[in-house]
PDB file of N, CA, C and O in Angstrom:
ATOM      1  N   UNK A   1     -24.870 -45.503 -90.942  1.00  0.00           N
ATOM      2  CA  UNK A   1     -25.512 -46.621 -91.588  1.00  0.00           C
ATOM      3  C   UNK A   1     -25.790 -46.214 -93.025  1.00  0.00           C
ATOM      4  O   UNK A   1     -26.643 -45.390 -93.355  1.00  0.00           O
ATOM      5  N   UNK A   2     -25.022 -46.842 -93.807  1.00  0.00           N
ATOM      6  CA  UNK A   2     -25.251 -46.681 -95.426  1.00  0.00           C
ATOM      7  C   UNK A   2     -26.918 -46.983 -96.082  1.00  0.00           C
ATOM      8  O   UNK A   2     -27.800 -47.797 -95.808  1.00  0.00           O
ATOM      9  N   UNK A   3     -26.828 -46.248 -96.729  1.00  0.00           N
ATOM     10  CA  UNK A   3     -28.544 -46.262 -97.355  1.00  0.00           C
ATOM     11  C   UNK A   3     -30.030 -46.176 -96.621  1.00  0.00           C
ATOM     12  O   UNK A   3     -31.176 -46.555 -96.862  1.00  0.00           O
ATOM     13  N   UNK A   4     -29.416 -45.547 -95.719  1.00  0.00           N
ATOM     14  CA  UNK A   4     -30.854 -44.886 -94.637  1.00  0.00           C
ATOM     15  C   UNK A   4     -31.153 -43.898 -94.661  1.00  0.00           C
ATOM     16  O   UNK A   4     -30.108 -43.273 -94.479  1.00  0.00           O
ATOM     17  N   UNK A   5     -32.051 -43.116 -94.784  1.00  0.00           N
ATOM     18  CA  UNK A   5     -32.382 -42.032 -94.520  1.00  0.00           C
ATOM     19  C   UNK A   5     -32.421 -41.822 -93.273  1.00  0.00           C
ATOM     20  O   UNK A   5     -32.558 -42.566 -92.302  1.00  0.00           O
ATOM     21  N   UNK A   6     -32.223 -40.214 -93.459  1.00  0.00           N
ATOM     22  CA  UNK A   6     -32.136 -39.393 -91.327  1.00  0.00           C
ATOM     23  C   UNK A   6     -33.363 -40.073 -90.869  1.00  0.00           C
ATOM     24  O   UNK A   6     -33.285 -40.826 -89.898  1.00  0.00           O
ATOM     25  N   UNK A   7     -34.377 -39.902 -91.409  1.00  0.00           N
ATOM     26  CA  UNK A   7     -35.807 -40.484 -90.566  1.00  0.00           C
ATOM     27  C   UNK A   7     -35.461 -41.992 -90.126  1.00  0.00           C
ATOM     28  O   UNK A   7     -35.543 -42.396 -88.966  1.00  0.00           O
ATOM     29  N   UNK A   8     -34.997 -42.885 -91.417  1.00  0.00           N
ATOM     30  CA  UNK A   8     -35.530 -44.382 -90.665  1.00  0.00           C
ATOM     31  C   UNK A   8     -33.897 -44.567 -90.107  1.00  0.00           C
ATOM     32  O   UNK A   8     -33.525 -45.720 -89.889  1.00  0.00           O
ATOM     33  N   UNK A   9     -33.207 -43.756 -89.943  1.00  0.00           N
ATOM     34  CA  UNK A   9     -32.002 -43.707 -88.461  1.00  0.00           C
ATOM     35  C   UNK A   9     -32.772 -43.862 -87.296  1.00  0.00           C
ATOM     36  O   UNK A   9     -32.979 -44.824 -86.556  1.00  0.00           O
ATOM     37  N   UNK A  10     -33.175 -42.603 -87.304  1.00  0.00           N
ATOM     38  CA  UNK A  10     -34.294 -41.917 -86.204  1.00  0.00           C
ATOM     39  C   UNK A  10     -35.315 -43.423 -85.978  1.00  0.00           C
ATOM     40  O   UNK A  10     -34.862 -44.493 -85.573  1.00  0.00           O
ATOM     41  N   UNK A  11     -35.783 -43.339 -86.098  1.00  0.00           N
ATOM     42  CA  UNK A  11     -36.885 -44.646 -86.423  1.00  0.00           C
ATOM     43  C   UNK A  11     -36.363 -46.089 -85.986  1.00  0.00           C
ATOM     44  O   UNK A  11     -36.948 -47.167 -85.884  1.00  0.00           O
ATOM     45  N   UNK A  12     -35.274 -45.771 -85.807  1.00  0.00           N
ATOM     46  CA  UNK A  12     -34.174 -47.323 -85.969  1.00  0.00           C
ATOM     47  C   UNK A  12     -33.476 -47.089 -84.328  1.00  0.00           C
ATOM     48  O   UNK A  12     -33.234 -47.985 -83.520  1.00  0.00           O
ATOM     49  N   UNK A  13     -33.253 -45.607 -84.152  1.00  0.00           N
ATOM     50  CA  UNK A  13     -32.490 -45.170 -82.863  1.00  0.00           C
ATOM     51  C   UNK A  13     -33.846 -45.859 -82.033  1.00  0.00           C
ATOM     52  O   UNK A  13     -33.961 -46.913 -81.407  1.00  0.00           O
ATOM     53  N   UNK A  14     -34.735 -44.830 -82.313  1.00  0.00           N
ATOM     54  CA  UNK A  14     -35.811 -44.936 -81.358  1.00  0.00           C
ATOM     55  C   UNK A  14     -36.592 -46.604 -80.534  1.00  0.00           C
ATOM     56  O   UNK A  14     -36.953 -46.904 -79.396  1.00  0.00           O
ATOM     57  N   UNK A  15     -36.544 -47.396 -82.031  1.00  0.00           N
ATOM     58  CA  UNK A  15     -36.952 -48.944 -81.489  1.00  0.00           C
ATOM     59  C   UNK A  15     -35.824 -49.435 -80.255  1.00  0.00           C
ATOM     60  O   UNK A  15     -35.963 -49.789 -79.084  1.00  0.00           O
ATOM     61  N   UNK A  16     -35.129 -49.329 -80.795  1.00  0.00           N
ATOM     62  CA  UNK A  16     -33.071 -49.817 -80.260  1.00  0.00           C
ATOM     63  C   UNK A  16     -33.681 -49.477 -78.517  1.00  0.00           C
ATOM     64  O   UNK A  16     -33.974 -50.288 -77.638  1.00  0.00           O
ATOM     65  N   UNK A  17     -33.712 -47.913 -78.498  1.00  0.00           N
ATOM     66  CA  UNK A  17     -33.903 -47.563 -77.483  1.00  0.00           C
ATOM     67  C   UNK A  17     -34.967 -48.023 -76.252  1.00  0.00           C
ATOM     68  O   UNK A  17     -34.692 -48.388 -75.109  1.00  0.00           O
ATOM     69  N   UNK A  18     -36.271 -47.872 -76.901  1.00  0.00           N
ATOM     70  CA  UNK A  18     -37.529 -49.273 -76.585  1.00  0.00           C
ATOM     71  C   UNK A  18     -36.912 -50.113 -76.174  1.00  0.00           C
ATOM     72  O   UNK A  18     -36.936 -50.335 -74.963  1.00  0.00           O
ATOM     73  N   UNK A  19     -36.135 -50.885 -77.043  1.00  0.00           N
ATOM     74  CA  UNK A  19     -36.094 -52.686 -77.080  1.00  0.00           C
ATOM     75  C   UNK A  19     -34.857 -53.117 -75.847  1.00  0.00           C
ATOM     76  O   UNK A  19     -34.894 -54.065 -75.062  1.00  0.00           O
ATOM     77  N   UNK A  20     -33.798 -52.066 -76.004  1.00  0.00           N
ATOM     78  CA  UNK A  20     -32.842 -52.215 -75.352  1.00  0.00           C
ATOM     79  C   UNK A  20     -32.520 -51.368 -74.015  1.00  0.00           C
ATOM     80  O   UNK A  20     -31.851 -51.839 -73.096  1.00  0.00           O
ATOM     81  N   UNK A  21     -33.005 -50.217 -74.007  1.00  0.00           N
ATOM     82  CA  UNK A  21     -32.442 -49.236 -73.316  1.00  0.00           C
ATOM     83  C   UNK A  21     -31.119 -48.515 -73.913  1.00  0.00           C
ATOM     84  O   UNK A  21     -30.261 -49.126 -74.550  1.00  0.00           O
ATOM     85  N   UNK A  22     -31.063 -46.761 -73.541  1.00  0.00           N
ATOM     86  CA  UNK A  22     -29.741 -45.975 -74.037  1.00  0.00           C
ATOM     87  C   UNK A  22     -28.763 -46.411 -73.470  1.00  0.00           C
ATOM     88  O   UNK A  22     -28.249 -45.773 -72.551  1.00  0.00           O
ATOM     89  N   UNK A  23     -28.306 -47.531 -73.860  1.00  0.00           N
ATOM     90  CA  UNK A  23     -27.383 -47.951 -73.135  1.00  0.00           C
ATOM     91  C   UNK A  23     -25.866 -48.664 -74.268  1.00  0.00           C
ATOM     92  O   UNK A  23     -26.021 -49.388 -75.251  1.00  0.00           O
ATOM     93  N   UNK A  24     -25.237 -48.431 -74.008  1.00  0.00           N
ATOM     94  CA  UNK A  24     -23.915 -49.049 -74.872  1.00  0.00           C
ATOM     95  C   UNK A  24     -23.974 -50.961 -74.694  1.00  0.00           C
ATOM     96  O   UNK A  24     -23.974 -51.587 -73.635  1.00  0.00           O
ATOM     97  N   UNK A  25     -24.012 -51.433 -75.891  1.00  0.00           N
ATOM     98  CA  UNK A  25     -24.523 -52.645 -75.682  1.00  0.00           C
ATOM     99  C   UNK A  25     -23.124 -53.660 -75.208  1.00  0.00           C
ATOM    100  O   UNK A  25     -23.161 -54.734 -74.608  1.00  0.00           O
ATOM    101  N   UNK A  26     -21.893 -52.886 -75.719  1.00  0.00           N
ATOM    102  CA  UNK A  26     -20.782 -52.867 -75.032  1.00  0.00           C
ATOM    103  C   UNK A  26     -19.975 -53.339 -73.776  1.00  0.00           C
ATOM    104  O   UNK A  26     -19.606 -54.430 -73.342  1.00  0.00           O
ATOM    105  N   UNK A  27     -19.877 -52.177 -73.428  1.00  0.00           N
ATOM    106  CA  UNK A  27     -19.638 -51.431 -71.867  1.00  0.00           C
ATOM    107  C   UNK A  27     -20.709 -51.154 -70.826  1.00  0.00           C
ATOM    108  O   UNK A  27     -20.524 -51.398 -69.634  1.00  0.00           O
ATOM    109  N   UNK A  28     -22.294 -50.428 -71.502  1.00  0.00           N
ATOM    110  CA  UNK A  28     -23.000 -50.314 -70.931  1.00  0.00           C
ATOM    111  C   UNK A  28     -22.910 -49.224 -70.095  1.00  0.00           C
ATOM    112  O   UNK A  28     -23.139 -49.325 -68.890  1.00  0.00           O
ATOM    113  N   UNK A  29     -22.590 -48.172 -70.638  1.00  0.00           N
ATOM    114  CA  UNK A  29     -22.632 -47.246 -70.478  1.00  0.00           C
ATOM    115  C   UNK A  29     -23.641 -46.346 -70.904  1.00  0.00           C
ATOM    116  O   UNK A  29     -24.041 -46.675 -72.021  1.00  0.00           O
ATOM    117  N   UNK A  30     -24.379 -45.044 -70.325  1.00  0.00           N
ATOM    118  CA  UNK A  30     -25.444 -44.746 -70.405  1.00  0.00           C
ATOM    119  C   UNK A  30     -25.132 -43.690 -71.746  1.00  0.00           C
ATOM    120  O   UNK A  30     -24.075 -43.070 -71.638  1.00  0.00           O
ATOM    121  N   UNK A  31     -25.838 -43.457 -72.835  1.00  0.00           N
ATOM    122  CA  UNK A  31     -25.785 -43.062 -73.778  1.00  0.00           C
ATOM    123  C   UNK A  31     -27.074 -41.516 -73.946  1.00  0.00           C
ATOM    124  O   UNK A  31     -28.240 -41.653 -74.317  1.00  0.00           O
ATOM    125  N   UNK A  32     -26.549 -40.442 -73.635  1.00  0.00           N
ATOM    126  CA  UNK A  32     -26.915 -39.683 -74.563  1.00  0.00           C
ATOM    127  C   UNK A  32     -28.002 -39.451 -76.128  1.00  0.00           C
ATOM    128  O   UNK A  32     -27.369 -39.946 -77.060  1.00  0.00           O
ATOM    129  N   UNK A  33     -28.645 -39.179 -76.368  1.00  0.00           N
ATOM    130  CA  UNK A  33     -28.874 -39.427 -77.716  1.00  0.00           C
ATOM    131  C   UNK A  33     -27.524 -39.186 -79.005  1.00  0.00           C
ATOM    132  O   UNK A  33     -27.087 -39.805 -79.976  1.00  0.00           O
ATOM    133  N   UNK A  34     -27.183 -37.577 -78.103  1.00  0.00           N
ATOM    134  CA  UNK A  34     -25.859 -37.223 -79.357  1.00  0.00           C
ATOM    135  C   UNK A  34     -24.792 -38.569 -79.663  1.00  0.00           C
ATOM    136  O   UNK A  34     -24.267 -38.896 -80.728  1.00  0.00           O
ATOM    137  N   UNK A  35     -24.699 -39.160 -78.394  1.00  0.00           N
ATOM    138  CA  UNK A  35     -23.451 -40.185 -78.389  1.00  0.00           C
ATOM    139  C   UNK A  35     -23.790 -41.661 -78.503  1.00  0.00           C
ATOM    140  O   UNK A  35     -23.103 -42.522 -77.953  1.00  0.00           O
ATOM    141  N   UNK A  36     -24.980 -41.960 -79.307  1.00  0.00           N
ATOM    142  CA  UNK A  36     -25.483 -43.137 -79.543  1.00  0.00           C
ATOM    143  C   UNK A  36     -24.759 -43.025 -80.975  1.00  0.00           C
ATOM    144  O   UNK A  36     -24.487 -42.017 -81.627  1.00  0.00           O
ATOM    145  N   UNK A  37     -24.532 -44.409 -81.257  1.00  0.00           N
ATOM    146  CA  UNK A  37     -24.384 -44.792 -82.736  1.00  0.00           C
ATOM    147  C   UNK A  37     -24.957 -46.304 -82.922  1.00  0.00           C
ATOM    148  O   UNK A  37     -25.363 -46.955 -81.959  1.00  0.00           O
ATOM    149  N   UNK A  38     -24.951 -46.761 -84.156  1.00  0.00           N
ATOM    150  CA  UNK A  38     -25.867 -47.333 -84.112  1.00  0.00           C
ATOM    151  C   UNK A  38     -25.101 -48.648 -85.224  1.00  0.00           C
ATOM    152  O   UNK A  38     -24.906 -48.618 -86.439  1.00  0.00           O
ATOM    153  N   UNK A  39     -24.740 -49.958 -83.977  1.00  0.00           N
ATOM    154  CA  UNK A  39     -23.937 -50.681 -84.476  1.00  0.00           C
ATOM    155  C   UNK A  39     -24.561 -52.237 -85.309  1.00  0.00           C
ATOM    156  O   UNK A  39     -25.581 -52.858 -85.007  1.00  0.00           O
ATOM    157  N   UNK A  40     -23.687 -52.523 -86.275  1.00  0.00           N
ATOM    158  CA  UNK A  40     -24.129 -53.609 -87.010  1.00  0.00           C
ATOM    159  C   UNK A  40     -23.729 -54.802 -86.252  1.00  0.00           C
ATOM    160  O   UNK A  40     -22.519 -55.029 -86.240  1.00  0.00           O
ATOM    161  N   UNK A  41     -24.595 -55.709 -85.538  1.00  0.00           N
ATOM    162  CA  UNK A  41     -24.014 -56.786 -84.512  1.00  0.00           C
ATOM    163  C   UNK A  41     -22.819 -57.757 -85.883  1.00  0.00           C
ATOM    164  O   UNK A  41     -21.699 -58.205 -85.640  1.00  0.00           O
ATOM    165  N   UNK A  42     -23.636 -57.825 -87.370  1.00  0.00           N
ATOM    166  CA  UNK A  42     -22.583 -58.339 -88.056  1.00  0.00           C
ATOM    167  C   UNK A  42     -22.921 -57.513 -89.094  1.00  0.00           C
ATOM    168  O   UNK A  42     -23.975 -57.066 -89.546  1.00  0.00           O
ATOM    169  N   UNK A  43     -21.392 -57.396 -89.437  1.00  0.00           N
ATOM    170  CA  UNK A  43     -21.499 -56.350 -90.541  1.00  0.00           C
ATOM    171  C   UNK A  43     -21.853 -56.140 -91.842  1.00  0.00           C
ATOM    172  O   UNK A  43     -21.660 -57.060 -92.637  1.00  0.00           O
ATOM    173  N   UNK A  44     -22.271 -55.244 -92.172  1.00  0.00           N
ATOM    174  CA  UNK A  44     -22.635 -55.277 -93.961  1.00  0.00           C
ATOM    175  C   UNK A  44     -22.145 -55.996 -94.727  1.00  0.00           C
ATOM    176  O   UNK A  44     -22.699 -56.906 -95.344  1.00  0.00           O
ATOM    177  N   UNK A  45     -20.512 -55.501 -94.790  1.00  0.00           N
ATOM    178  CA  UNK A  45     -19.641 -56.090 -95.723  1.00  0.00           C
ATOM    179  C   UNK A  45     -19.778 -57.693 -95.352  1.00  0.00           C
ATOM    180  O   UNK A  45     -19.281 -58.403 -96.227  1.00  0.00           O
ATOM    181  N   UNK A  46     -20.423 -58.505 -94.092  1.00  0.00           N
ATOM    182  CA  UNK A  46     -19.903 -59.437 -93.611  1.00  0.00           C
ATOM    183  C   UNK A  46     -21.222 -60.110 -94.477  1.00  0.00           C
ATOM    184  O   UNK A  46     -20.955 -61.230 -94.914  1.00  0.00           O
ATOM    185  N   UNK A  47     -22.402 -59.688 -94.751  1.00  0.00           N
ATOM    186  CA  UNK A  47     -23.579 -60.095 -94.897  1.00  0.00           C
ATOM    187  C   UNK A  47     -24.897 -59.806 -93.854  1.00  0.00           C
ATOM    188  O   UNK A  47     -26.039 -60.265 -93.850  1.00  0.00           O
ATOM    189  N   UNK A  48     -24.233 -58.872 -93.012  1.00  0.00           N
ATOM    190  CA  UNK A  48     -25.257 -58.387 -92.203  1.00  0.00           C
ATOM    191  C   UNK A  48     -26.172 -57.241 -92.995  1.00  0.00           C
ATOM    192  O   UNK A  48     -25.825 -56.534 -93.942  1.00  0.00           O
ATOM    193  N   UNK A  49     -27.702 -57.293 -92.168  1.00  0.00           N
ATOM    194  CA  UNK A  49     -28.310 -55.730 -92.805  1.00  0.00           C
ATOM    195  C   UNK A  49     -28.917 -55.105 -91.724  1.00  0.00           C
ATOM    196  O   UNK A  49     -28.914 -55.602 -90.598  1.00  0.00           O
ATOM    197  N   UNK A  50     -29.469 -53.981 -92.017  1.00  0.00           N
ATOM    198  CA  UNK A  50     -30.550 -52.936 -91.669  1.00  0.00           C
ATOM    199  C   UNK A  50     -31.250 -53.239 -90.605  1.00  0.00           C
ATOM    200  O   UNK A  50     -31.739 -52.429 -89.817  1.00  0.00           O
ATOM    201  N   UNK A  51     -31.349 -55.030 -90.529  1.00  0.00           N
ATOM    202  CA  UNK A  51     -33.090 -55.356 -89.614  1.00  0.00           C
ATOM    203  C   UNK A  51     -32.458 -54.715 -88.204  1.00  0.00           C
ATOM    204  O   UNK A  51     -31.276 -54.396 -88.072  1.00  0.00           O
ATOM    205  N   UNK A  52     -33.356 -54.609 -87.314  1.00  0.00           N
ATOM    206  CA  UNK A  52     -33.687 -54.220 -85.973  1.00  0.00           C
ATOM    207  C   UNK A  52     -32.438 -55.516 -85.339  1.00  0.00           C
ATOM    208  O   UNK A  52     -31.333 -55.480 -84.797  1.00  0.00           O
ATOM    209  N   UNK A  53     -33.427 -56.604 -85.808  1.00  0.00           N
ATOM    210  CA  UNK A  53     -32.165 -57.649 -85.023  1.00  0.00           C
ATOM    211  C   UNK A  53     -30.822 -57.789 -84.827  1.00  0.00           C
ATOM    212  O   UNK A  53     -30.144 -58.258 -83.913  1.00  0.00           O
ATOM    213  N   UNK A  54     -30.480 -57.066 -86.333  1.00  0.00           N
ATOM    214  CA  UNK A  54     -29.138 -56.557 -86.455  1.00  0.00           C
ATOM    215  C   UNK A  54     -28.349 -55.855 -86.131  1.00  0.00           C
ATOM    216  O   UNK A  54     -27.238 -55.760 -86.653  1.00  0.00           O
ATOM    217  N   UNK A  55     -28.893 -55.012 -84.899  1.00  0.00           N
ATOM    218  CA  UNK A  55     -28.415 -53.644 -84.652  1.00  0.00           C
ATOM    219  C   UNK A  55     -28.823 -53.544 -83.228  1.00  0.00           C
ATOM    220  O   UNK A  55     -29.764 -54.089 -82.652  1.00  0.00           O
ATOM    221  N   UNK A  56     -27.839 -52.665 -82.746  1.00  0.00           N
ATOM    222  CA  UNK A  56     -27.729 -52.226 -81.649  1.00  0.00           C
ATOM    223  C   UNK A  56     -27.292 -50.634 -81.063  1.00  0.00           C
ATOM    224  O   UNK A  56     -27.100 -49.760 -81.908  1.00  0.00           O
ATOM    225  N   UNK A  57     -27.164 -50.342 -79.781  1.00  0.00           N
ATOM    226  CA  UNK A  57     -26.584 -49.193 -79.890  1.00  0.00           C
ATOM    227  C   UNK A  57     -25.390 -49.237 -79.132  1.00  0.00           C
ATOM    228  O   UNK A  57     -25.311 -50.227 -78.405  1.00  0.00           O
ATOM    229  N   UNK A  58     -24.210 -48.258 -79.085  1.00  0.00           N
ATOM    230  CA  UNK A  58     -23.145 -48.143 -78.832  1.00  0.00           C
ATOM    231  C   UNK A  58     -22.458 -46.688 -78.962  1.00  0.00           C
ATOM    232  O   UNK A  58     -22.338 -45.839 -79.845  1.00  0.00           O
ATOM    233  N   UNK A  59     -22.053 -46.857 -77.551  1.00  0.00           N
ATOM    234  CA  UNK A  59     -20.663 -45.810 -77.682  1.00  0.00           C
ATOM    235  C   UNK A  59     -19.761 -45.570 -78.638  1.00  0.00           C
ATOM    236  O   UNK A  59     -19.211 -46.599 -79.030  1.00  0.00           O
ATOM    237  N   UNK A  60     -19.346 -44.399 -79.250  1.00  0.00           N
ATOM    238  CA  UNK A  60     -18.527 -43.958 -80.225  1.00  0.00           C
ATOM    239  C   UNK A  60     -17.808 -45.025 -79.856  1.00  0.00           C
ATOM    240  O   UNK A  60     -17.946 -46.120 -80.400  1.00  0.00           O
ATOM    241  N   UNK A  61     -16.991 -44.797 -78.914  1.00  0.00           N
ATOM    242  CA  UNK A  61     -15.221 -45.747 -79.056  1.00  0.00           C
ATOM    243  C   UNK A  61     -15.548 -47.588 -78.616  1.00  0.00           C
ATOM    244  O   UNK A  61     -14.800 -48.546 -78.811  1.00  0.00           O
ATOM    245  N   UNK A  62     -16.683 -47.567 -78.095  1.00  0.00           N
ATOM    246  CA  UNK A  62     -16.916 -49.142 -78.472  1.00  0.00           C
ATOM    247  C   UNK A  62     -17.176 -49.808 -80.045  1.00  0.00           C
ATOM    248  O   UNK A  62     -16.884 -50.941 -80.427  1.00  0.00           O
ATOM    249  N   UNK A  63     -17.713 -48.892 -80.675  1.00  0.00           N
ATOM    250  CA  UNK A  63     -18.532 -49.172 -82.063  1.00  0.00           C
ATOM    251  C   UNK A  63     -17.291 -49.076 -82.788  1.00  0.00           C
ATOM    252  O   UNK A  63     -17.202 -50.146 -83.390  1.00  0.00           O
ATOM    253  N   UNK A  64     -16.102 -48.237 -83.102  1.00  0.00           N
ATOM    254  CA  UNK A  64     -15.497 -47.722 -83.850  1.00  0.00           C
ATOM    255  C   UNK A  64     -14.157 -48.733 -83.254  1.00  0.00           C
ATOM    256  O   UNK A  64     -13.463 -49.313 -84.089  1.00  0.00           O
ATOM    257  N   UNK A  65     -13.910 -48.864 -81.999  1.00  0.00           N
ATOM    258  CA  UNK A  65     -12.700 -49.956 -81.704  1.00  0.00           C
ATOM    259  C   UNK A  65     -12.799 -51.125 -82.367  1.00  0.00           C
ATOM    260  O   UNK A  65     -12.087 -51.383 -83.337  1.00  0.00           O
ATOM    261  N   UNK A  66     -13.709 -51.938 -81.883  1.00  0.00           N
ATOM    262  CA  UNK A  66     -14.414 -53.266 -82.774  1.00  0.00           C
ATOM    263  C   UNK A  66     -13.905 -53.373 -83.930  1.00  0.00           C
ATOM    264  O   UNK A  66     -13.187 -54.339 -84.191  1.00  0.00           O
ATOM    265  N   UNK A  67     -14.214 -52.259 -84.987  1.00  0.00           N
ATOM    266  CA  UNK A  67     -13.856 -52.519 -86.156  1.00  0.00           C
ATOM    267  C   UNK A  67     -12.207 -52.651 -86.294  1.00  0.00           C
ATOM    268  O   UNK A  67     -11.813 -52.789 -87.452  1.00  0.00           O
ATOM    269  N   UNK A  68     -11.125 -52.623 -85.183  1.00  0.00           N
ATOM    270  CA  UNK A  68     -10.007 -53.387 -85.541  1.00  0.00           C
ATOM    271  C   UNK A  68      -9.373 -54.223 -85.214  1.00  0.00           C
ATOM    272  O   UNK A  68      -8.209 -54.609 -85.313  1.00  0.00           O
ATOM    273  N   UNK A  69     -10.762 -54.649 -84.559  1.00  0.00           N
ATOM    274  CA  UNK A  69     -10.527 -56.247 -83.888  1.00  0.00           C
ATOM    275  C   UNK A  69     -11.357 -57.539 -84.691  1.00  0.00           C
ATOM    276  O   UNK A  69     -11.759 -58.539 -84.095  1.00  0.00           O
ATOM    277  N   UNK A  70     -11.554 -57.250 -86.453  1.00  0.00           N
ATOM    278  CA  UNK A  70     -11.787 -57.983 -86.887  1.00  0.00           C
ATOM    279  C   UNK A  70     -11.365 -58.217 -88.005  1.00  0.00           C
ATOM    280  O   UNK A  70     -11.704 -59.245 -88.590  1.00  0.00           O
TER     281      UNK A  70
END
């Protein structure tokens, strides 16, 4: 995530996790902390941002496939 600091990652993982469960919002698959990433439901470039609402968590190869299916 561009223009975050490690903390409000951290800070951002942690709500996600609260709000949603470690879970791939995906597949739904159970997530690790190491193997969380932390996806833009719409993207930056698209006009998406930062907020909580915006974001989710996800599996490496769910988060990273997506992006070439758009």
């Amino acid at each position: 995530m561009a223009n975050m600091t490690p903390k409000a990652k951290r800070n951002k993982r942690e709500r996600l996790i609260q709000q949603y469960g470690p879970h791939c919002c995906y597949c739904g698959k159970h997530l690790p902390r190491e193997e969380m990433t932390i996806e833009h439901l719409i993207a930056k470039r698209d006009g998406g941002s930062n907020a909580i609402e915006n974001l989710r968590l996800a599996c490496f190869y769910c988060n990273h496939s997506r992006h070439n299916n758009i």
